[in-house]
Amino acid sequence: MSKYNLSKTSTRAPEKLDKLEIKEKTLEYIARIDELQNILYAESKWSLLIVLQGMDASGKDGAVREVFSAMNPQGVMVKSFKKPTKEELSHDFLWRVHKYVPKRGMIQIFNRSHYEDVLVTRVKGIIDDDTARKRFRLINSFEDLLNEANTKILKFYLHISKEEQKERFQDRLNNPRKHWKFNPEDLKTSENWGEYEKYYEEVFENCGKKIPWIIVPSDQNWYKEYIIAKTIVKTLESLNLKYPKLQFNE
Amino acid sequence: MSKYNLSKTSTRAPEKLDKLEIKEKTLEYIARIDELQNILYAESKWSLLIVLQGMDASGKDGAVREVFSAMNPQGVMVKSFKKPTKEELSHDFLWRVHKYVPKRGMIQIFNRSHYEDVLVTRVKGIIDDDTARKRFRLINSFEDLLNEANTKILKFYLHISKEEQKERFQDRLNNPRKHWKFNPEDLKTSENWGEYEKYYEEVFENCGKKIPWIIVPSDQNWYKEYIIAKTIVKTLESLNLKYPKLQFNE
């Protein structure tokens, strides 16, 4: 049994919070990320990899837009992992991901990630439990490798309720500007909600010991953005980043 | 203590062998590799990764030329790993290697490889023993990952004697057609011969349990080529490769 239980984990902000106050703090954090990213880039000692996972309509795209769009695009890259191509499928499952890990000085965002290979593949029965367990180990070792190379990894699970998802799907159908986001497959994912939750819990349990997952209550976007921005600031601050000293070539 | 002792391992073919006979067998093996590669490519179920390591002048380039040049270049790729670039150094040490692993159906040759990162880096004091041990684990897991994705890995160590190396360096100096291969750094490597041997032995010990190293006596090129060609044939034959059946799209 996993110690995680998503269905019993809140998807909402604590009651007492003042939304406007939180929004203001988020803006401060976002400005601070911009500053810190500048130093990260100048120092080129560390890199940051941000993994965004979550059910469909959990707000991954929105998180990217709101938290990172103020930043210097020279130092931030986003990679969205879709259904693997034929070329990607003819390699090991980490091949397509490894290409996009950040070099020192950079922030890389993975919108979906290598974790899809132990989530959707299980729901669809493409891999069995044994293979999943092997992949957990391979993923841990892969993240170790990055960690050894000064890449800090932040893994966010955007946690929404099934009801919230339903509303968002409805919104996609009703709003012409969101039609493009609607995919009939979404409804299927929704049917498999329980399975997805179970496999996510296994991921947190098996691939979260060294680099823990951050479960972000995401029914309200303002709170989701706040948690993500705050976590990034704390992480970058913990690296004790410094502008390099002026150096003359001798 | 390693169970390997390179200084006590022969660098020469067994005495009784008939050179001409062996050369003929090698040609047969090379022809057979060409056939098998065709099926490997057609079936696209397996791939083969051939790692060539060895001291300077141990004949890695020659092995590539003699054993693989008869093959269809569409199915075989060679990647020579040189001193890492600045871009490569700003990532984890397996990043530049992972990009070049073979997809299903392909044969990929690594002329030098990720093993340089636990060899030359140790001799030059770039990494310490602790880091080397960590890297052994990361390499094993990386090779596991490839193995899980149907990539067979053959790791050849081309084993020459110090005397043979000296002769070959002399030859590079004397023969204008080989001048380009001479590098003053070579002589330094030669000075560190014992250290290189020690670190190679550690590699065989720590990164050879699941996918063992093949130590190829390489003072005589004809014997080196024979062993490599033979090993590749045996390996490809063990995969039980089959041309796919004719299929019509329904």
XYZ file of C-alpha atoms in Angstrom:
500
model
C 0.000 0.000 0.000
C 1.188 3.448 -0.876
C 1.278 6.062 1.839
C -0.208 8.438 -0.692
C -3.934 8.680 -1.131
C -4.850 11.233 -3.740
C -8.574 10.849 -3.332
C -8.147 11.985 0.271
C -5.741 14.812 -0.519
C -7.257 18.257 -0.857
C -7.380 19.829 -4.299
C -8.183 23.257 -2.873
C -6.408 26.087 -1.092
C -6.764 26.272 2.696
C -10.019 28.066 3.553
C -8.572 31.056 5.366
C -6.356 32.327 2.595
C -7.017 35.687 1.059
C -6.978 35.276 -2.691
C -5.903 38.829 -3.508
C -3.096 38.725 -0.992
C -1.859 35.433 -2.383
C -1.983 36.756 -5.924
C 0.184 39.680 -4.913
C 2.705 37.393 -3.267
C 2.787 35.264 -6.393
C 3.686 38.298 -8.469
C 6.526 39.042 -6.082
C 7.773 35.487 -6.364
C 7.596 35.630 -10.135
C 9.685 38.814 -10.158
C 12.158 37.138 -7.827
C 12.406 34.087 -10.107
C 13.335 36.432 -12.930
C 16.174 37.895 -10.870
C 17.406 34.524 -9.696
C 17.289 33.079 -13.177
C 19.610 35.847 -14.300
C 22.182 34.828 -11.716
C 21.676 31.142 -12.474
C 22.460 31.913 -16.101
C 25.460 34.123 -15.334
C 26.995 31.671 -12.913
C 26.257 28.601 -15.046
C 26.968 26.251 -12.198
C 23.496 24.852 -11.586
C 20.486 24.064 -13.697
C 16.842 23.563 -12.851
C 14.489 20.985 -14.279
C 10.804 21.470 -13.587
C 8.547 18.507 -14.250
C 4.821 19.199 -14.564
C 2.488 16.246 -14.358
C -1.225 15.997 -13.754
C -4.476 14.767 -15.179
C -5.852 16.338 -18.336
C -7.049 19.882 -17.710
C -5.108 20.115 -14.466
C -3.591 23.378 -15.676
C -0.080 22.491 -16.826
C -0.141 24.845 -19.805
C -1.586 27.596 -17.647
C 1.166 27.148 -15.059
C 3.804 27.550 -17.746
C 2.099 30.651 -19.101
C 1.512 32.382 -15.782
C 4.652 31.544 -13.863
C 7.290 31.644 -16.572
C 6.132 34.055 -19.232
C 7.657 37.048 -17.455
C 11.103 35.459 -17.639
C 13.917 35.964 -20.091
C 13.219 33.291 -22.694
C 16.964 32.932 -23.265
C 17.268 31.176 -19.946
C 14.061 29.135 -19.908
C 12.972 26.420 -22.265
C 9.740 24.465 -22.371
C 9.397 21.015 -23.829
C 5.981 19.399 -24.131
C 6.084 15.650 -24.453
C 3.293 14.311 -26.614
C 2.563 10.789 -27.776
C 5.964 9.367 -28.775
C 6.869 9.381 -32.455
C 7.946 6.255 -34.316
C 11.551 7.413 -34.064
C 11.224 7.899 -30.311
C 9.574 4.519 -29.824
C 12.486 2.810 -31.521
C 14.747 3.924 -28.637
C 14.669 3.396 -24.890
C 11.982 5.458 -23.158
C 14.421 7.981 -21.665
C 16.147 8.787 -24.948
C 13.754 11.494 -26.058
C 13.773 13.061 -22.611
C 17.513 13.064 -22.005
C 18.099 15.205 -25.091
C 16.174 18.057 -23.469
C 17.653 18.154 -19.977
C 18.954 21.615 -19.099
C 22.584 22.525 -19.366
C 24.159 24.491 -16.541
C 22.696 27.955 -16.258
C 19.342 26.975 -17.737
C 15.806 26.318 -16.531
C 13.974 23.603 -18.424
C 10.294 22.879 -18.049
C 8.898 19.493 -18.969
C 5.185 19.712 -19.728
C 4.537 16.028 -19.156
C 7.678 13.926 -18.995
C 9.270 10.495 -18.715
C 6.638 9.763 -16.070
C 4.066 9.277 -18.798
C 5.955 6.068 -19.541
C 4.836 4.641 -16.212
C 1.368 6.185 -16.246
C -0.552 6.251 -19.503
C 1.348 3.151 -20.672
C 0.046 1.253 -17.657
C -3.523 2.449 -18.008
C -3.466 1.392 -21.655
C -1.846 -1.936 -20.802
C 1.209 -1.253 -22.953
C 3.533 -2.252 -20.126
C 3.018 -4.680 -17.259
C 3.743 -4.178 -13.558
C 7.199 -5.751 -13.817
C 8.230 -3.378 -16.544
C 6.832 -0.482 -14.548
C 8.957 -1.458 -11.556
C 12.053 -1.706 -13.739
C 11.281 1.711 -15.137
C 10.946 3.184 -11.657
C 14.517 2.100 -10.987
C 15.747 3.401 -14.317
C 14.029 6.722 -13.737
C 15.573 7.042 -10.284
C 18.980 6.383 -11.701
C 18.395 8.843 -14.525
C 17.432 11.531 -12.032
C 20.497 10.654 -9.952
C 22.606 11.224 -13.019
C 21.117 14.679 -13.507
C 21.417 15.432 -9.832
C 25.120 14.548 -9.905
C 25.498 17.036 -12.737
C 24.123 19.917 -10.631
C 20.609 19.750 -12.017
C 18.012 20.461 -9.365
C 14.760 18.690 -10.149
C 11.336 19.893 -9.042
C 8.465 17.518 -9.684
C 5.003 19.012 -9.438
C 1.799 17.043 -9.504
C -1.101 19.371 -10.267
C -3.896 17.874 -8.235
C -7.473 18.570 -9.333
C -10.756 16.964 -8.437
C -12.771 14.957 -10.887
C -15.550 17.551 -10.638
C -13.191 20.381 -11.498
C -11.918 18.428 -14.495
C -15.468 17.900 -15.721
C -16.167 21.619 -15.505
C -13.022 22.431 -17.422
C -13.861 19.964 -20.168
C -17.315 21.528 -20.394
C -15.664 24.900 -20.647
C -13.508 23.685 -23.515
C -16.665 22.622 -25.342
C -18.503 25.862 -24.666
C -15.723 28.332 -25.297
C -14.705 28.644 -28.970
C -11.263 29.873 -27.925
C -10.735 26.625 -26.063
C -12.198 24.221 -28.616
C -8.720 23.339 -29.876
C -7.878 21.956 -26.464
C -10.758 19.554 -26.415
C -9.941 16.001 -27.306
C -12.512 13.195 -27.250
C -9.796 11.043 -25.640
C -10.043 13.285 -22.581
C -13.344 11.709 -21.653
C -11.703 8.312 -21.704
C -8.976 9.511 -19.363
C -11.718 10.689 -17.109
C -13.215 7.193 -17.103
C -9.869 5.816 -15.943
C -9.536 8.379 -13.163
C -9.132 5.801 -10.397
C -6.474 3.900 -12.273
C -4.515 7.038 -12.998
C -4.659 7.972 -9.329
C -3.400 4.559 -8.312
C -0.488 4.677 -10.739
C 0.366 8.230 -9.703
C 0.471 7.121 -6.085
C 2.895 4.353 -7.052
C 5.064 6.898 -8.827
C 5.191 9.162 -5.771
C 6.051 6.169 -3.612
C 8.708 4.673 -5.883
C 10.189 7.729 -7.531
C 9.939 10.226 -4.752
C 12.323 9.105 -2.054
C 15.330 11.109 -3.135
C 13.560 13.802 -5.109
C 10.102 14.136 -3.595
C 6.993 15.080 -5.515
C 5.210 18.291 -4.677
C 1.472 17.741 -4.736
C -0.111 21.055 -5.652
C -3.815 21.607 -4.904
C -4.840 22.926 -8.301
C -8.583 23.412 -8.454
C -7.908 27.142 -8.096
C -5.312 28.474 -10.477
C -4.264 31.319 -8.210
C -3.253 28.874 -5.497
C -1.501 26.489 -7.891
C 0.561 29.354 -9.307
C 1.426 30.539 -5.828
C 2.741 27.146 -4.700
C 4.773 26.621 -7.860
C 6.312 30.092 -7.837
C 7.095 29.918 -4.143
C 8.722 26.487 -4.434
C 10.909 27.647 -7.300
C 12.066 30.706 -5.388
C 12.919 28.631 -2.301
C 14.807 26.133 -4.423
C 16.819 28.701 -6.334
C 17.581 30.572 -3.123
C 18.869 27.390 -1.519
C 21.516 27.157 -4.242
C 23.213 30.273 -2.975
C 23.669 31.594 -6.499
C 26.302 34.237 -7.114
C 27.252 36.403 -10.045
C 30.739 35.408 -11.146
C 33.480 37.849 -10.311
C 34.928 39.986 -13.042
C 37.817 38.129 -14.611
C 40.505 39.239 -16.994
C 42.184 36.738 -19.187
C 45.817 36.601 -18.268
C 41.665 -6.225 -5.743
C 40.381 -6.734 -9.243
C 40.348 -10.237 -10.651
C 41.620 -8.721 -13.881
C 45.308 -8.294 -14.465
C 45.996 -6.774 -17.835
C 49.760 -6.900 -17.491
C 49.473 -10.677 -17.222
C 46.938 -11.056 -20.019
C 48.330 -11.948 -23.415
C 48.231 -9.332 -26.128
C 48.983 -11.866 -28.846
C 47.205 -14.620 -30.745
C 47.732 -18.196 -29.550
C 50.966 -19.540 -31.042
C 49.521 -22.367 -33.102
C 47.111 -20.301 -35.175
C 47.611 -20.105 -38.902
C 47.411 -16.462 -39.882
C 46.177 -17.036 -43.428
C 43.502 -19.443 -42.290
C 42.294 -16.996 -39.673
C 42.205 -14.157 -42.188
C 40.011 -16.245 -44.454
C 37.649 -17.037 -41.600
C 37.475 -13.354 -40.755
C 36.378 -12.558 -44.284
C 33.636 -15.143 -43.981
C 32.494 -13.627 -40.717
C 32.472 -10.163 -42.234
C 30.294 -11.364 -45.092
C 28.005 -13.011 -42.569
C 27.729 -9.786 -40.539
C 26.602 -8.034 -43.693
C 23.813 -10.594 -44.185
C 22.745 -10.490 -40.562
C 22.737 -6.722 -40.491
C 20.291 -6.765 -43.351
C 17.869 -8.880 -41.344
C 18.449 -6.812 -38.224
C 17.479 -3.747 -40.231
C 14.454 -5.363 -41.850
C 13.111 -6.777 -38.620
C 13.837 -3.620 -36.575
C 13.348 -5.439 -33.332
C 16.884 -5.370 -31.963
C 19.814 -3.031 -32.151
C 23.510 -3.527 -31.553
C 25.876 -1.164 -29.788
C 29.569 -1.873 -30.173
C 31.881 -0.090 -27.764
C 35.561 0.064 -28.712
C 38.003 1.036 -26.006
C 41.756 0.673 -25.735
C 44.975 2.560 -25.251
C 46.137 4.975 -27.922
C 47.244 3.130 -31.053
C 45.459 -0.048 -29.996
C 43.770 -0.164 -33.397
C 40.243 1.123 -32.829
C 40.088 3.041 -36.096
C 41.541 0.056 -37.941
C 38.940 -2.264 -36.455
C 36.154 -0.001 -37.659
C 37.698 0.183 -41.141
C 38.384 -3.527 -41.557
C 35.359 -5.107 -39.932
C 32.597 -2.704 -40.891
C 33.538 -1.094 -44.154
C 32.007 -3.881 -46.198
C 28.624 -3.234 -44.645
C 25.678 -1.250 -45.874
C 26.340 2.184 -44.378
C 22.591 2.735 -44.073
C 22.486 0.277 -41.198
C 25.758 1.090 -39.441
C 26.824 4.316 -37.819
C 30.110 5.237 -36.200
C 30.492 7.876 -33.545
C 33.955 8.846 -32.316
C 33.956 10.510 -28.940
C 36.706 13.114 -28.602
C 37.482 15.502 -25.795
C 34.086 16.851 -24.673
C 32.998 20.238 -25.976
C 31.951 23.074 -23.692
C 28.314 22.297 -24.508
C 28.818 18.636 -23.617
C 30.576 19.466 -20.371
C 27.645 21.576 -19.258
C 25.490 18.423 -19.130
C 25.768 15.118 -17.283
C 28.466 12.851 -18.712
C 26.015 10.445 -20.396
C 24.120 13.147 -22.255
C 26.361 13.272 -25.297
C 26.448 9.490 -25.485
C 22.751 8.808 -25.084
C 21.960 10.882 -28.172
C 23.856 8.387 -30.323
C 22.542 5.058 -29.079
C 21.179 2.927 -31.911
C 17.512 2.722 -32.690
C 15.992 -0.668 -33.403
C 17.366 -2.134 -36.587
C 20.677 -0.304 -36.387
C 24.272 -1.071 -35.504
C 26.099 1.737 -33.764
C 29.821 1.770 -33.132
C 31.288 3.923 -30.380
C 34.951 4.665 -31.052
C 35.750 5.525 -27.431
C 32.688 6.034 -25.276
C 31.219 6.958 -21.916
C 33.996 4.864 -20.396
C 36.455 7.664 -21.060
C 34.646 9.463 -18.258
C 35.947 6.924 -15.765
C 39.383 6.505 -17.387
C 41.141 9.571 -18.725
C 39.286 11.739 -16.183
C 40.785 9.657 -13.371
C 44.301 9.674 -14.782
C 44.106 13.442 -15.128
C 42.648 13.827 -11.638
C 39.468 15.475 -12.919
C 37.304 13.125 -10.846
C 38.044 11.356 -7.578
C 37.477 7.707 -6.655
C 34.072 8.421 -5.113
C 32.827 10.057 -8.271
C 34.216 7.182 -10.306
C 32.273 4.693 -8.201
C 29.093 6.711 -8.613
C 29.676 6.793 -12.332
C 30.124 3.011 -12.455
C 26.623 2.674 -11.018
C 25.199 5.261 -13.390
C 26.844 3.555 -16.362
C 25.444 0.171 -15.326
C 21.992 1.617 -15.057
C 22.374 3.366 -18.413
C 23.365 0.093 -20.044
C 20.426 -1.621 -18.320
C 18.155 0.953 -19.863
C 19.502 0.194 -23.332
C 19.363 -3.513 -22.683
C 15.689 -3.231 -21.711
C 15.085 -1.520 -25.035
C 16.472 -4.491 -27.004
C 19.920 -3.027 -27.522
C 22.626 -5.671 -27.347
C 25.879 -4.175 -26.139
C 29.315 -5.527 -27.015
C 32.214 -3.966 -25.193
C 35.645 -4.639 -26.656
C 38.896 -3.753 -24.998
C 41.682 -3.805 -27.584
C 44.612 -5.052 -25.591
C 48.100 -4.164 -26.804
C 51.494 -4.312 -25.132
C 53.453 -1.228 -24.255
C 56.153 -2.306 -26.719
C 53.657 -2.629 -29.550
C 52.311 0.820 -28.768
C 55.807 2.271 -28.897
C 56.393 0.744 -32.309
C 53.125 2.116 -33.610
C 53.921 5.611 -32.356
C 57.316 5.352 -34.065
C 55.531 4.296 -37.209
C 53.277 7.342 -37.015
C 56.377 9.532 -36.849
C 58.147 7.779 -39.710
C 55.260 7.360 -42.122
C 54.061 10.644 -43.684
C 50.638 9.092 -44.278
C 50.297 8.548 -40.557
C 51.705 11.850 -39.322
C 48.228 13.231 -38.793
C 47.575 10.546 -36.229
C 50.531 11.465 -34.104
C 49.798 13.577 -31.094
C 52.452 14.628 -28.584
C 49.909 13.835 -25.868
C 50.226 10.177 -26.839
C 53.603 9.975 -25.202
C 52.085 11.224 -21.962
C 49.442 8.524 -22.084
C 52.239 6.085 -22.502
C 53.846 7.409 -19.335
C 50.613 6.734 -17.454
C 50.338 3.197 -18.819
C 50.148 1.551 -15.397
C 47.464 3.907 -14.185
C 45.367 3.365 -17.266
C 45.665 -0.398 -16.816
C 44.562 -0.124 -13.206
C 41.536 1.996 -14.069
C 40.605 -0.285 -16.947
C 40.720 -3.259 -14.595
C 38.343 -1.424 -12.261
C 36.001 -0.782 -15.173
C 35.952 -4.462 -16.138
C 35.294 -5.389 -12.535
C 32.584 -2.811 -11.836
C 30.925 -2.451 -15.211
C 31.246 -5.953 -16.529
C 29.024 -8.123 -14.407
C 25.905 -7.948 -16.509
C 27.476 -7.057 -19.828
C 30.998 -8.453 -19.746
C 33.973 -6.921 -21.477
C 35.698 -8.810 -24.228
C 39.437 -8.428 -23.922
C 40.865 -8.752 -27.425
C 44.560 -9.516 -27.835
C 45.390 -6.806 -30.356
C 49.120 -6.724 -31.041
C 48.336 -8.445 -34.343
C 45.578 -6.789 -36.314
C 44.546 -9.981 -38.080
C 43.749 -11.645 -34.781
C 41.983 -8.603 -33.347
C 39.752 -8.396 -36.426
C 39.013 -12.094 -36.218
C 37.868 -11.957 -32.602
C 35.708 -8.901 -33.150
C 34.055 -10.238 -36.305
C 33.462 -13.635 -34.746
C 31.931 -12.156 -31.599
C 29.567 -9.983 -33.601
C 28.404 -12.941 -35.698
C 27.771 -15.047 -32.608
C 25.869 -12.233 -30.967
C 23.674 -11.459 -33.953
C 22.995 -15.160 -34.490
C 21.894 -15.532 -30.883
C 19.136 -12.997 -31.539
C 17.399 -15.380 -33.884
C 16.729 -12.598 -36.372
C 13.984 -13.073 -38.915
C 12.825 -11.179 -41.961
C 9.325 -9.896 -41.273
C 6.516 -11.641 -43.096
C 4.877 -9.926 -46.001
C 1.988 -7.848 -44.715
C -0.828 -6.107 -46.493
C -2.508 -3.159 -44.918
C -6.093 -4.000 -44.291
